[in-house]
Short mmCIF file of C-alpha atoms in Angstrom, two decimals:
data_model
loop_
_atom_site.label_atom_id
_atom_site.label_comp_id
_atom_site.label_asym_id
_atom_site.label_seq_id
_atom_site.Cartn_x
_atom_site.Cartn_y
_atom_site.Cartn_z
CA UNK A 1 92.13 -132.98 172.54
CA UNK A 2 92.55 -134.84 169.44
CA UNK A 3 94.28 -134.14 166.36
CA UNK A 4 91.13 -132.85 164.40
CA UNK A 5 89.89 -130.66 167.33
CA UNK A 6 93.48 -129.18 167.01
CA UNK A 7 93.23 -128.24 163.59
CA UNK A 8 89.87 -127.19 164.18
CA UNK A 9 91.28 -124.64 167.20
CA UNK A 10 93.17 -123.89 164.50
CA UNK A 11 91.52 -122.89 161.97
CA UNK A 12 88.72 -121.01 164.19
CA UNK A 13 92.21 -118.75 164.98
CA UNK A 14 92.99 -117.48 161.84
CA UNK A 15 90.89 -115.13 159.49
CA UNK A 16 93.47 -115.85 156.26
CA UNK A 17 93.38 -119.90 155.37
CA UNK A 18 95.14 -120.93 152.59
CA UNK A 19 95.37 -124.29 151.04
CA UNK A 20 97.72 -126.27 149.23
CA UNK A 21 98.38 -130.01 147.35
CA UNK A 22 100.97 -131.62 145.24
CA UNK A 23 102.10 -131.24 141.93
CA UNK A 24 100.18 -132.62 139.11
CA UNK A 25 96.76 -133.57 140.90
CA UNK A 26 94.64 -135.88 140.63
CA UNK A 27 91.38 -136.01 141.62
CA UNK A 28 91.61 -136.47 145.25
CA UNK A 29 94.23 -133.83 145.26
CA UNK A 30 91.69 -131.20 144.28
CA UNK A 31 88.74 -132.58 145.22
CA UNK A 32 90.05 -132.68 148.85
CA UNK A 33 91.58 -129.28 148.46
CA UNK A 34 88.60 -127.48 147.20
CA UNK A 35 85.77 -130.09 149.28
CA UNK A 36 87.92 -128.21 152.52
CA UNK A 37 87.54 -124.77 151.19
CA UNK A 38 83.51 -125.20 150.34
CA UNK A 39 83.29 -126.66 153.77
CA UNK A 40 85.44 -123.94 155.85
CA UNK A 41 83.61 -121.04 153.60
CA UNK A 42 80.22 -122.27 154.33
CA UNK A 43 81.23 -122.35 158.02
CA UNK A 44 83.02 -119.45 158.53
CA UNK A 45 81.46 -116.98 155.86
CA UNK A 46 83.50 -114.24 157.24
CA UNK A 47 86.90 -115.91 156.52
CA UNK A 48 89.50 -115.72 153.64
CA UNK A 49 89.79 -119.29 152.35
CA UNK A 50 92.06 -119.64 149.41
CA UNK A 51 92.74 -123.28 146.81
CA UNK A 52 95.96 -122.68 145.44
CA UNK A 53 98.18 -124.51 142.81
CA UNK A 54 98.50 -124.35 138.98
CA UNK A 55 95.04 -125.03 136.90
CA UNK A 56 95.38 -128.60 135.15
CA UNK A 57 93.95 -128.44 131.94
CA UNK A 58 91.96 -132.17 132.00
CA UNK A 59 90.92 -131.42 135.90
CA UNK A 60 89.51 -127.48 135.11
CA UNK A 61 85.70 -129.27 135.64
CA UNK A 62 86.22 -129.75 139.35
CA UNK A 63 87.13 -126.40 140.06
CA UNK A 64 89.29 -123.27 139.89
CA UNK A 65 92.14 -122.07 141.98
CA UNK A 66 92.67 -118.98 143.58
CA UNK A 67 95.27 -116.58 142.48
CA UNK A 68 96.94 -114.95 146.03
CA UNK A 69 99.45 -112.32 146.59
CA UNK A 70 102.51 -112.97 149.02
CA UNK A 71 101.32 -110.50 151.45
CA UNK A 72 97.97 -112.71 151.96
CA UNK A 73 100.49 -115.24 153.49
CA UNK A 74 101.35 -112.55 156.48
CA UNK A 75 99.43 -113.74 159.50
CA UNK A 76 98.00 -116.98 157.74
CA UNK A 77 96.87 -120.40 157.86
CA UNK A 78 98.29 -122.22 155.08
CA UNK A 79 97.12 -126.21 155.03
CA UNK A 80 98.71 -128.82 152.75
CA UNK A 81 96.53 -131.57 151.92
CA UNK A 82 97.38 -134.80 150.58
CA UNK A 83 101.22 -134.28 150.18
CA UNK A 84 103.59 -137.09 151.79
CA UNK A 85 106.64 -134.89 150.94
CA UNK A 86 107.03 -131.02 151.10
CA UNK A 87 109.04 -131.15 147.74
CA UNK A 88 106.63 -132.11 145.91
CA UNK A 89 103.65 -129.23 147.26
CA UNK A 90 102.77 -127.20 144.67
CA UNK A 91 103.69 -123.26 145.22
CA UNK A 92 106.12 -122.77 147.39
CA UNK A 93 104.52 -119.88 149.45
CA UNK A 94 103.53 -122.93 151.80
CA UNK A 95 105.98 -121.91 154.57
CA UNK A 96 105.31 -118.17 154.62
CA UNK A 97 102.38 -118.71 156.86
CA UNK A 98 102.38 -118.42 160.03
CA UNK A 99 101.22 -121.82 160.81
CA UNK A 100 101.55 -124.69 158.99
CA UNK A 101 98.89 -128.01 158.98
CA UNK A 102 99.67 -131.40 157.28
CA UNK A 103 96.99 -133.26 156.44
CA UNK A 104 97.52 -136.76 154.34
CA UNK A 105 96.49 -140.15 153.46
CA UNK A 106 100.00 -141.80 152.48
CA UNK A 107 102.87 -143.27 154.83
CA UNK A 108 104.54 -140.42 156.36
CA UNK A 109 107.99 -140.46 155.22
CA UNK A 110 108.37 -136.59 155.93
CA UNK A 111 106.78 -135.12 158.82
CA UNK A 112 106.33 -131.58 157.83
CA UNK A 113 103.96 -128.82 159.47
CA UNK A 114 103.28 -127.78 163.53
CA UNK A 115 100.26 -130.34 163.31
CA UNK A 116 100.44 -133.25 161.45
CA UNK A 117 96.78 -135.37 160.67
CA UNK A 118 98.20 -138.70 158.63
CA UNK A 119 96.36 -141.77 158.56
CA UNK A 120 97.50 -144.26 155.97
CA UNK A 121 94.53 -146.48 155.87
CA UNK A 122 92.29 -143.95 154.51
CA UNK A 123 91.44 -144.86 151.20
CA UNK A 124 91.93 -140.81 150.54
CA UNK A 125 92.45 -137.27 151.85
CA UNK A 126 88.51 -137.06 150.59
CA UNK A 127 87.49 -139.29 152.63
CA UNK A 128 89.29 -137.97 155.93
CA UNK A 129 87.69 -134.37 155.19
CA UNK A 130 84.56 -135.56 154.79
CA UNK A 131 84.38 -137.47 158.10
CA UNK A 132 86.35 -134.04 159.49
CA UNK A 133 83.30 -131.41 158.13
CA UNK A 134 80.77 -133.94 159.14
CA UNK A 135 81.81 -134.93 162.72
CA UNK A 136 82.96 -131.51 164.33
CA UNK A 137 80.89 -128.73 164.96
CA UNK A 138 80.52 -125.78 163.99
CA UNK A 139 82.17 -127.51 160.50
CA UNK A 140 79.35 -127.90 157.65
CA UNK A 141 79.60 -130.59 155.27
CA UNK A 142 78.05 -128.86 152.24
CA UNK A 143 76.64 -129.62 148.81
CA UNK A 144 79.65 -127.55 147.06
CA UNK A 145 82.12 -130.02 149.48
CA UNK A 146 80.20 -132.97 148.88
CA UNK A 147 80.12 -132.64 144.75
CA UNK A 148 84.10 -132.07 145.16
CA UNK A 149 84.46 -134.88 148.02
CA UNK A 150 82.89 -137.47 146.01
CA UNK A 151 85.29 -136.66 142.85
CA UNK A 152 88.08 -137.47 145.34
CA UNK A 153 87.16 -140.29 146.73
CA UNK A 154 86.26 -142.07 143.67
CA UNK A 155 89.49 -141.25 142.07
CA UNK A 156 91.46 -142.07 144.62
CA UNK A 157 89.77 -145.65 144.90
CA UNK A 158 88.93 -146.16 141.16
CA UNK A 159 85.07 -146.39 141.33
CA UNK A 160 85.48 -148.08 144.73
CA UNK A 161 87.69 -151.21 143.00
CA UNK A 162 90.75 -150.75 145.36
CA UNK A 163 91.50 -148.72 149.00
CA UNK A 164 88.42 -149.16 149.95
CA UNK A 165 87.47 -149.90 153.62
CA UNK A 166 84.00 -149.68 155.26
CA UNK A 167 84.55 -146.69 156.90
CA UNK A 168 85.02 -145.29 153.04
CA UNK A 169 81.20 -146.69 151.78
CA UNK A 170 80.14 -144.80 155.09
CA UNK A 171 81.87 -141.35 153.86
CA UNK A 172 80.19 -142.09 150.37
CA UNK A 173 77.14 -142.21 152.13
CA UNK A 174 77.34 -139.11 153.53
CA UNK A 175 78.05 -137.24 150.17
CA UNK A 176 74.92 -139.48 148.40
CA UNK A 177 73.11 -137.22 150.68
CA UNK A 178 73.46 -134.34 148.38
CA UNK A 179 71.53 -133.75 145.48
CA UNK A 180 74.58 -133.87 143.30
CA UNK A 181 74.21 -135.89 139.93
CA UNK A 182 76.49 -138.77 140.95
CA UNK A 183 76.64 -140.50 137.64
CA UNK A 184 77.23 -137.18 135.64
CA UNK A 185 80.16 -137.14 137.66
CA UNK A 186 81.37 -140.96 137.41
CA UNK A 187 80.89 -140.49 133.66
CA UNK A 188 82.76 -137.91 133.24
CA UNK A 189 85.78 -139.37 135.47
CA UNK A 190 85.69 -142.65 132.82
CA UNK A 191 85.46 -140.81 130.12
CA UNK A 192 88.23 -140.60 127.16
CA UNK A 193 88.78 -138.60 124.31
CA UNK A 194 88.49 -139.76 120.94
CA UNK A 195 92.15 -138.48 120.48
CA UNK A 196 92.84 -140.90 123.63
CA UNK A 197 90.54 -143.74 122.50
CA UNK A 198 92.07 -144.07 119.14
CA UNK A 199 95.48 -143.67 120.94
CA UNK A 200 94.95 -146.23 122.76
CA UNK A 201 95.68 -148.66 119.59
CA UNK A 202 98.95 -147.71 119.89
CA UNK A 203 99.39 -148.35 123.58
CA UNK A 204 98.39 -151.82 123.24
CA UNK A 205 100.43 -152.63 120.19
CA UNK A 206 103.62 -150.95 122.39
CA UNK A 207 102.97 -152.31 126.04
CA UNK A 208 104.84 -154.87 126.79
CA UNK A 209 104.34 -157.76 129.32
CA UNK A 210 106.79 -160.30 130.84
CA UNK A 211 106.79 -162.37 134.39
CA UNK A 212 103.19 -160.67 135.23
CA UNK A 213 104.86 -157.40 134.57
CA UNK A 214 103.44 -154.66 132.25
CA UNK A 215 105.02 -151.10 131.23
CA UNK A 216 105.55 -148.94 128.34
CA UNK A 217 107.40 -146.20 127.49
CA UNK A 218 106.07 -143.19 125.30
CA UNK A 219 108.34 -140.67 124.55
CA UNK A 220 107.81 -136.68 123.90
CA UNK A 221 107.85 -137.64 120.09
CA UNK A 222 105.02 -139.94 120.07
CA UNK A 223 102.73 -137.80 122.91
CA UNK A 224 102.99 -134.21 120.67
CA UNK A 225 102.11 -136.41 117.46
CA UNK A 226 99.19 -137.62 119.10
CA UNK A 227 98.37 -133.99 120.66
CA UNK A 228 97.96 -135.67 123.83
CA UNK A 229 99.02 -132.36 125.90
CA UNK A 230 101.07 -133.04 129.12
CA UNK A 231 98.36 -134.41 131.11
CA UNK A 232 96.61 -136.53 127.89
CA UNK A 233 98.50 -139.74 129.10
CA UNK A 234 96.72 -140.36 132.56
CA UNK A 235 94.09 -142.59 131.30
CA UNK A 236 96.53 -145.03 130.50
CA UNK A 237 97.83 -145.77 133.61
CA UNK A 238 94.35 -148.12 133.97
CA UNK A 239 94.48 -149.85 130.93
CA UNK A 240 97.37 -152.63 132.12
CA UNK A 241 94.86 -153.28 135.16
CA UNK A 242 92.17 -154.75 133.06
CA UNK A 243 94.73 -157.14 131.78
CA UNK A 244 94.68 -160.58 133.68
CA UNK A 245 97.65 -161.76 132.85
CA UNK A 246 99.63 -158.52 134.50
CA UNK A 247 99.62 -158.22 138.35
CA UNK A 248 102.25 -154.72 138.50
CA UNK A 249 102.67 -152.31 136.01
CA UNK A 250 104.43 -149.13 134.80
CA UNK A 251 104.02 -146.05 132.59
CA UNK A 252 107.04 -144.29 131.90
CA UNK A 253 106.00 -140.52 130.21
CA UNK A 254 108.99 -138.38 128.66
CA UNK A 255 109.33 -135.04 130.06
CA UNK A 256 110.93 -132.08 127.92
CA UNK A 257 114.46 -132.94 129.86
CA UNK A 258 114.90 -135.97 128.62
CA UNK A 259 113.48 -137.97 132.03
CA UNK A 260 110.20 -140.02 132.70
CA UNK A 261 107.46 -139.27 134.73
CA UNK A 262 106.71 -143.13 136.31
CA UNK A 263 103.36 -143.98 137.18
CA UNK A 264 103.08 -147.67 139.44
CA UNK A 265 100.39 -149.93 139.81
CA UNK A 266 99.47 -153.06 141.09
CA UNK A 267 97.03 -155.98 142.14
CA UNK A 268 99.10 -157.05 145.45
CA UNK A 269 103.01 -156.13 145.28
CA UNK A 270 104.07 -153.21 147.01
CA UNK A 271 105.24 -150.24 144.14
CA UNK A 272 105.58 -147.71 146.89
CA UNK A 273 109.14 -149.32 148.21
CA UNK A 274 109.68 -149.30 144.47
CA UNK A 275 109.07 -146.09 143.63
CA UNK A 276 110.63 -144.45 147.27
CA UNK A 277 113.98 -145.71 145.72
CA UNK A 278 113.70 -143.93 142.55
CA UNK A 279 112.60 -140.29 144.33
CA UNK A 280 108.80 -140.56 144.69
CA UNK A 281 106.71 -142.42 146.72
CA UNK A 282 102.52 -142.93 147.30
CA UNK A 283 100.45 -145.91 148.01
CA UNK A 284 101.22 -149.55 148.51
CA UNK A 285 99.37 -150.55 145.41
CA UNK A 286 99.55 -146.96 143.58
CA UNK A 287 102.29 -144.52 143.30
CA UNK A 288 104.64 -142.60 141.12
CA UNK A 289 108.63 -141.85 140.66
CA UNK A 290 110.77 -140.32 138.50
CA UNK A 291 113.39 -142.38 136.14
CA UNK A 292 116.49 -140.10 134.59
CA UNK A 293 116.68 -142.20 131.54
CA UNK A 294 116.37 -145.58 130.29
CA UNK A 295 119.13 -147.49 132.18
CA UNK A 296 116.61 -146.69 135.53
CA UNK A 297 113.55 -147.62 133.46
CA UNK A 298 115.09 -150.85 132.77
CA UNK A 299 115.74 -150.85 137.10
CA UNK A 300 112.76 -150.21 137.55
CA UNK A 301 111.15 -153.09 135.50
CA UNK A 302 113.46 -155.76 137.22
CA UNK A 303 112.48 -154.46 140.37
CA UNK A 304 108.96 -154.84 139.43
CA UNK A 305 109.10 -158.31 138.43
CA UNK A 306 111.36 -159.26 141.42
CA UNK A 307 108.39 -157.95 143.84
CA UNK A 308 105.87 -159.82 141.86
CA UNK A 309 107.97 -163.07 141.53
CA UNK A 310 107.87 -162.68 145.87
CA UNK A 311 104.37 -161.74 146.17
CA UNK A 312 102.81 -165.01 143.92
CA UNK A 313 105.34 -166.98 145.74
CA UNK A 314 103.88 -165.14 148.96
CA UNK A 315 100.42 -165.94 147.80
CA UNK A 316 101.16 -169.57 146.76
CA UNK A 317 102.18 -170.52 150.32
CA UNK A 318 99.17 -168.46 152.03
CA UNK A 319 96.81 -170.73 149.78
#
């Protein structure tokens, strides 16, 4: 028996499922989260199956989550999806279940959970739950999964642009299946503000770039002028990736403490190493950290530029 018929035993067990991700989703976070929930309701109509976590204000289009009592933890299934470490799962009910599944697309630093389903080379959770619904039966891959499925998997691999593997255009395939307005959706997941478009001015006149390296730093000051709101800042993550002359870069977003929320990115150089030293962790090309104040930012840049320095030289002699 395989790993997915074991969660599937699994879930077919329990009457109470409950479902978790990390703090401060992103798309594939919730798309994954609530694509599983569609899929498990539509199968089992006569189950409980609860989303939980706290509502993001720029991610409320994709779906709403479920407010649950402790008690509804007695005698349940609770699932964490796309969460490499259990510090970072949002609501910390998770282990008052009575089982406990892990199911994740990044390296798995922390084994957590009586089953574990990891597989780093999926582009996202998305597209591991879509290939789960739509390969074991009695599981129903749905319209109301597939609409929430496809949000995941193209935020998780930018419009397809990066993480993307063959067995990836074969789960998007499945989910163009669906009569779901695919390019509603893709607009909607490019789409700025005009707050954040006229923002963006200042973002280019602030980033900085040296030795292929780009990275700013925006402190509380300058986000509440611009009434970004705490989430407001996420589109800027992609802006250094249009840039050819930057191969990594780095956002660093002040929280009310007094630290920075880091955001990684790259074109080749592994940020995940980076950002596993500075207590976060993700992808090899995509992840995030946390910086305590500007002496680590200032780390964290040198480290950048010494992993790009090795990767061009890397590249060079591959050539």
């Amino acid at each position: 028996m395989d790993i997915q018929e074991k969660i599937l035993r699994q879930i077919e067990k329990y009457q109470t499922i409950i479902i978790h991700r990390h703090q401060r989703p992103d798309p594939d976070a919730i798309g994954s989260q609530l694509g599983l929930k569609a899929g498990l309701q539509a199968t089992f109509p006569e189950k409980n199956v609860y989303a939980v976590g706290k509502e993001i204000t720029g991610l409320t289009w994709v779906g709403s989550m479920d407010k649950v009592a402790d008690s509804i933890y007695d005698n349940a299934l609770v699932i964490v999806i796309d969460t490499a470490n259990s510090v970072r799962i949002d609501d910390d009910r998770f282990n008052k279940g009575d089982a406990l599944i892990k199911i994740d697309h990044h390296p798995n630093d922390e084994p957590y959970g009586d089953l574990m389903w990891v597989e780093p080379t999926r582009s996202s959770c998305s597209e591991m739950v879509t290939f789960f619904l739509d390969t074991n039966l009695p599981l129903q891959l749905t319209q109301d999964s597939a609409r929430d499925l496809y949000i995941g998997l193209v935020g998780d691999t930018g419009r397809f642009m990066y993480a993307s593997t063959p067995e990836t255009l074969i789960a998007a395939s499945k989910l163009y299946r669906f009569a779901i307005d695919f390019e509603k959706i893709n607009r909607r997941m490019s789409s700025i503000s005009l707050v954040q478009a006229r923002f963006s001015a200042v973002v280019y006149g602030e980033m900085k770039v040296e030795d292929a390296v780009g990275w700013i730093t925006l402190t509380r000051a300058e986000i509440e002028a611009a009434h970004l709101g705490s989430e407001g800042t996420n589109f800027i993550v992609g802006m250094f990736g249009a840039i050819k002359e930057v191969t990594a870069w780095a956002n660093f977003i002040e929280n009310d403490d007094g630290s920075f929320r880091v955001r990684l990115r790259s074109k080749g150089p592994n940020v995940n190493e980076i950002a596993k030293l500075h207590n976060g962790g993700g992808h090899d090309m995509a992840s995030g950290a946390k910086a305590k104040d500007l002496a680590e930012i200032d780390q964290i840049v040198k480290e950048l530029k010494t992993s790009t320095e090795a990767f061009k030289k890397q590249s060079f002699s591959m050539e």
